GROMACS .gro file of C-alpha atoms in nm:
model
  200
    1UNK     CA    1   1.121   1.869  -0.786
    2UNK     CA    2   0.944   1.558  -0.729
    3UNK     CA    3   0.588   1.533  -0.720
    4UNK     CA    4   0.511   1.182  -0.745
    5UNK     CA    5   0.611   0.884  -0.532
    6UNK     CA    6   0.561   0.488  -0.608
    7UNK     CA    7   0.633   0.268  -0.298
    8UNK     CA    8   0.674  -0.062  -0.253
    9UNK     CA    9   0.424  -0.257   0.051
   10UNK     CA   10   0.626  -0.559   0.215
   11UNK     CA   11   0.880  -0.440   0.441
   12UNK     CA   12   0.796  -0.052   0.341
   13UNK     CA   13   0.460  -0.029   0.498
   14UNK     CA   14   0.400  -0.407   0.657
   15UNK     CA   15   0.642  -0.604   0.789
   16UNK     CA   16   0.795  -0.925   0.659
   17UNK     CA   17   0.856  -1.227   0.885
   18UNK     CA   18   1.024  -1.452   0.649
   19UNK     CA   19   1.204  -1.668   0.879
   20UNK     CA   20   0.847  -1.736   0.988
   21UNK     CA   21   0.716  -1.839   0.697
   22UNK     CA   22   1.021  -2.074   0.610
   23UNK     CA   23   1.002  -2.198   1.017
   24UNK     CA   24   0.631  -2.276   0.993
   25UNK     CA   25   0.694  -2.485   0.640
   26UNK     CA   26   0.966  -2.693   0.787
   27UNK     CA   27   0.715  -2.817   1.075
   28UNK     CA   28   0.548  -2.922   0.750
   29UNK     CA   29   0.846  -3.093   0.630
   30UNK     CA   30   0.978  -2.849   0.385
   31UNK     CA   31   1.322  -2.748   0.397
   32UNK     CA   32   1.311  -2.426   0.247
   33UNK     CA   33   1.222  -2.296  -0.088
   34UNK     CA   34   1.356  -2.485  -0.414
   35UNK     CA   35   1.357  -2.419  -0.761
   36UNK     CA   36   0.988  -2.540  -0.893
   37UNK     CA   37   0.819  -2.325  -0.594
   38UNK     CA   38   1.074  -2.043  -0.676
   39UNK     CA   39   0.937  -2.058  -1.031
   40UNK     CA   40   0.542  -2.147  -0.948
   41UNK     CA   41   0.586  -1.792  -0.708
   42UNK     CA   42   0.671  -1.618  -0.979
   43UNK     CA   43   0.357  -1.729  -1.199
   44UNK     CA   44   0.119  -1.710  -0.888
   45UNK     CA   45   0.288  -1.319  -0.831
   46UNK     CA   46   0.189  -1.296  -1.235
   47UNK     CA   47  -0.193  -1.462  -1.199
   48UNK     CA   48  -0.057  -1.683  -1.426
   49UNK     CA   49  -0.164  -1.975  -1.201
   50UNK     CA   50  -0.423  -1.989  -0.966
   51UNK     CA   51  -0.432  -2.036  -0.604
   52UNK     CA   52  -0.505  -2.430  -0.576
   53UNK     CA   53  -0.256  -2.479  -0.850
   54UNK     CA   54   0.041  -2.271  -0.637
   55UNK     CA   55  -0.055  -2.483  -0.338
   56UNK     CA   56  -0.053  -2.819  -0.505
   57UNK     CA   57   0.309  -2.756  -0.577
   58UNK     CA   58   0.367  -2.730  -0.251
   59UNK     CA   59   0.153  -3.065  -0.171
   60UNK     CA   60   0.418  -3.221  -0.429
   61UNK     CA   61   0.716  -3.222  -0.141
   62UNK     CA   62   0.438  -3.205   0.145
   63UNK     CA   63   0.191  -3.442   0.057
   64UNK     CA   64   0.116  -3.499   0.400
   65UNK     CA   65  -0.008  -3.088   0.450
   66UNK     CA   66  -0.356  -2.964   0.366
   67UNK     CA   67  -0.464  -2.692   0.196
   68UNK     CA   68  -0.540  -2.479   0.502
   69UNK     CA   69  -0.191  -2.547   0.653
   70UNK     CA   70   0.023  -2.473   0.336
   71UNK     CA   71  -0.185  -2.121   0.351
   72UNK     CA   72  -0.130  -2.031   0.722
   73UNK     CA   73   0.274  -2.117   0.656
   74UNK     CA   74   0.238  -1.914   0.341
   75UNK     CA   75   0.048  -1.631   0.511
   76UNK     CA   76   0.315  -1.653   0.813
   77UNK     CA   77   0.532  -1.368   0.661
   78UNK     CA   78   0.253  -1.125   0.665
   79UNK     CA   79   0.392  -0.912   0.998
   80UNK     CA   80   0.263  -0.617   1.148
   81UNK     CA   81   0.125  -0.300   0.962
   82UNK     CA   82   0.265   0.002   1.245
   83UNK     CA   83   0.065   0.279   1.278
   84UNK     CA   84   0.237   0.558   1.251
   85UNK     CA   85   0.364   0.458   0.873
   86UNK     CA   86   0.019   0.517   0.807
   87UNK     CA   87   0.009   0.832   0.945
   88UNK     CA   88   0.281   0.953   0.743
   89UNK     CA   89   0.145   0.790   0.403
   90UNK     CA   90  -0.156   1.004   0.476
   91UNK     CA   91   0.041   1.344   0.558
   92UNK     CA   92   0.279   1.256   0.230
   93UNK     CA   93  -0.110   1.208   0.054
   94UNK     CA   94  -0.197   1.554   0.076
   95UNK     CA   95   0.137   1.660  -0.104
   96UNK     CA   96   0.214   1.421  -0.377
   97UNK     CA   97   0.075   1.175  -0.600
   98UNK     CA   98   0.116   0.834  -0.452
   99UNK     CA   99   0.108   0.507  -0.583
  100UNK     CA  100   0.172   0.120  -0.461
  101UNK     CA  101   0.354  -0.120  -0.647
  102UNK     CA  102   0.424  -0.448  -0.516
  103UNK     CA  103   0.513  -0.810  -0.600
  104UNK     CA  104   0.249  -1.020  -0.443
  105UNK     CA  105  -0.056  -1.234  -0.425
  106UNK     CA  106  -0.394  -1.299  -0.385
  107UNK     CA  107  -0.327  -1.512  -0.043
  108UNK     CA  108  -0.103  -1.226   0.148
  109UNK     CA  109  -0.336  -0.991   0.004
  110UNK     CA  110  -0.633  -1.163   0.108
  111UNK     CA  111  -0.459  -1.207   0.454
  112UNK     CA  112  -0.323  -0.843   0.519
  113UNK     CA  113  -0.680  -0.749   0.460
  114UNK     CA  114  -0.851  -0.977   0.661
  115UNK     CA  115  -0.540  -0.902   0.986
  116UNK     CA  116  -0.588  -0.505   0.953
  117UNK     CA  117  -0.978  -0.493   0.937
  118UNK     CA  118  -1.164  -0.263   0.658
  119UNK     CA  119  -1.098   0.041   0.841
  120UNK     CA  120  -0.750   0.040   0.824
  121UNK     CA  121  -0.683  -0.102   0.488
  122UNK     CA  122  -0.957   0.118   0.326
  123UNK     CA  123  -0.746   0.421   0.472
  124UNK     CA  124  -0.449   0.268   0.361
  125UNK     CA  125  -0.556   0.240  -0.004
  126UNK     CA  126  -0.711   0.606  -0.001
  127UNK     CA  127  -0.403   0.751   0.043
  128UNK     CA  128  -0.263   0.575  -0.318
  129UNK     CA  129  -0.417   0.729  -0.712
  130UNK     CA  130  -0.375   0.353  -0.759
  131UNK     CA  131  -0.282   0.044  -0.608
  132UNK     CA  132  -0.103  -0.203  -0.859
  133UNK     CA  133  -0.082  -0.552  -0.717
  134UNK     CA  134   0.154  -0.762  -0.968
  135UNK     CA  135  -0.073  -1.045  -0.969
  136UNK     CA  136  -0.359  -0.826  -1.135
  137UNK     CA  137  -0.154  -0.661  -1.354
  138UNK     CA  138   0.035  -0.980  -1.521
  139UNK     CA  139   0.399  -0.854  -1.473
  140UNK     CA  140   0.663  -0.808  -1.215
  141UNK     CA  141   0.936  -0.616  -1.094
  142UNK     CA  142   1.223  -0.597  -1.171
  143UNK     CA  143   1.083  -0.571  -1.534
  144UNK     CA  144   1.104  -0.254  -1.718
  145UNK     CA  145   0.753  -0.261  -1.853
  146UNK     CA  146   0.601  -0.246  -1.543
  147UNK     CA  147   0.774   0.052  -1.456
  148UNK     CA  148   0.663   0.213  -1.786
  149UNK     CA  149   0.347   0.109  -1.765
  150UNK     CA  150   0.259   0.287  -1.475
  151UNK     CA  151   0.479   0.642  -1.595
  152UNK     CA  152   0.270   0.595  -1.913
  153UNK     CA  153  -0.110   0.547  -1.813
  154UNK     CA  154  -0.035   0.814  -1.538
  155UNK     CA  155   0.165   1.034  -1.755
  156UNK     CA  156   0.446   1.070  -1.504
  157UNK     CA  157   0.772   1.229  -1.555
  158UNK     CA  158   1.053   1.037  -1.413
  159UNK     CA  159   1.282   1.279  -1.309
  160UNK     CA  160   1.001   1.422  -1.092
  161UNK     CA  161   0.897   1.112  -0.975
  162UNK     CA  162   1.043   0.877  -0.649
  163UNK     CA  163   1.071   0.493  -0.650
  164UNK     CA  164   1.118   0.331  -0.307
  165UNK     CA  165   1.173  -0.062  -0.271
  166UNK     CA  166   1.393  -0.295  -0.058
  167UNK     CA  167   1.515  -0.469  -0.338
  168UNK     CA  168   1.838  -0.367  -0.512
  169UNK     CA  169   1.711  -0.543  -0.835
  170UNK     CA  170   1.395  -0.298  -0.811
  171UNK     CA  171   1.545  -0.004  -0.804
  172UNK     CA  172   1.813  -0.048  -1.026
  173UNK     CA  173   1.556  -0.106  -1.270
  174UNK     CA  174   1.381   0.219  -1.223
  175UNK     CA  175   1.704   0.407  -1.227
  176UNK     CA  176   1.788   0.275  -1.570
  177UNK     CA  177   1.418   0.445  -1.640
  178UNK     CA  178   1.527   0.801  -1.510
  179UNK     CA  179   1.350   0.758  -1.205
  180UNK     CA  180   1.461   0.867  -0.880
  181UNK     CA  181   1.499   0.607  -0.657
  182UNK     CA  182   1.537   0.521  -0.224
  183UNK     CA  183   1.676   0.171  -0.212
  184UNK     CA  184   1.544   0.110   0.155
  185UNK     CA  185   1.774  -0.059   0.429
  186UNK     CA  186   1.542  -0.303   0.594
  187UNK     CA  187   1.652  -0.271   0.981
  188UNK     CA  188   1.850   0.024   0.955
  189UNK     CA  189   1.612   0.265   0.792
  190UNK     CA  190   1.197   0.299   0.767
  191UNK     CA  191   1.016   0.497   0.532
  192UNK     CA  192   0.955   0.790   0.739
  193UNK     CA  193   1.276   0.901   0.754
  194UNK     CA  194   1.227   0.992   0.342
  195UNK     CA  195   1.269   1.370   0.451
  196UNK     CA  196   1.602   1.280   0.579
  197UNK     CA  197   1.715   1.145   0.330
  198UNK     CA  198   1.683   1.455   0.149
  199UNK     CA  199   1.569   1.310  -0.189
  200UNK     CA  200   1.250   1.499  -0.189
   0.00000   0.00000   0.00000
């Protein structure tokens, strides 16, 4: 029996407008990502750089692009938050233990804050035991420790615990934990059809 669900945030609870993001940059000049952003992402997702330092990569192929456009591209993926997702993370609240994990950083989170208003976020985060952003915590998925991490300062019990993600890569990694996992179609399937899909 599961009492315990971790869910991933971008394209679980807020939507993702990539091609948005990667439009917006090539009005900069940028065509699309390449391997030192690729790798600087990964660091900035880790707080192993800081903010200025992600965006003066990006300054290295855009020179031309300031700091404040390089962030509104960047923050260009950051869609909408619906409503009624957060109505069911609060009805799921008052039944299991729920907790966010997600690969991000301190811009998107900084902008889905500042798009949603305190009211909303505050009732998003109220619904979670804990919030783990990867950028505060050092680590990302798909790595195992992160995973174990959490199932260890909570003292969760995989089998009785649920792991929902878009990513392939993510959840494959919490299988190979014993967790339980929903490896969520983006466009075909939303979170709140988890009672249909009969894994609870």
């Amino acid at each position: 029996m599961i009492n315990t669900i971790i869910f991933d945030f971008g394209d679980i609870f807020i939507n993702l407008e990539k091609q948005a993001s990667i439009d917006e940059f090539k009005k900069l000049g940028l065509d699309g990502p390449n391997e030192e952003l690729l790798e600087m992402n990964d660091l900035f997702e880790k707080g192993k750089i800081t903010e200025l330092q992600f965006i003066e990569t990006f300054q290295k192929y855009i020179p031309n692009a300031d700091v404040h456009d390089i962030r509104k591209s960047w923050n260009a993926v950051i869609g909408e938050f619906p409503l009624y997702r957060l109505e069911f993370l609060q009805m799921l609240s008052h039944k299991y233990r729920l907790f966010l994990l997600t690969n991000t950083d301190s811009i998107h989170i900084s902008r889905f804050e500042h798009k949603v208003g305190v009211s909303f976020f505050s009732d998003f985060y109220q619904c979670f035991e804990k919030v783990y952003y990867s950028y505060e915590m050092g680590m990302r998925k798909p790595s195992p420790e992160i995973f174990n991490y959490i199932i260890n300062k909570h003292d969760l019990s995989p089998k009785r615990t649920l792991f929902v993600d878009d990513k392939k890569e993510n959840t494959d990694a919490a299988e190979a934990l014993g967790i339980n996992v929903w490896n969520l179609e983006v466009g075909k399937e939303d979170v709140v059809d988890l009672f249909e899909k009969k894994i609870l």
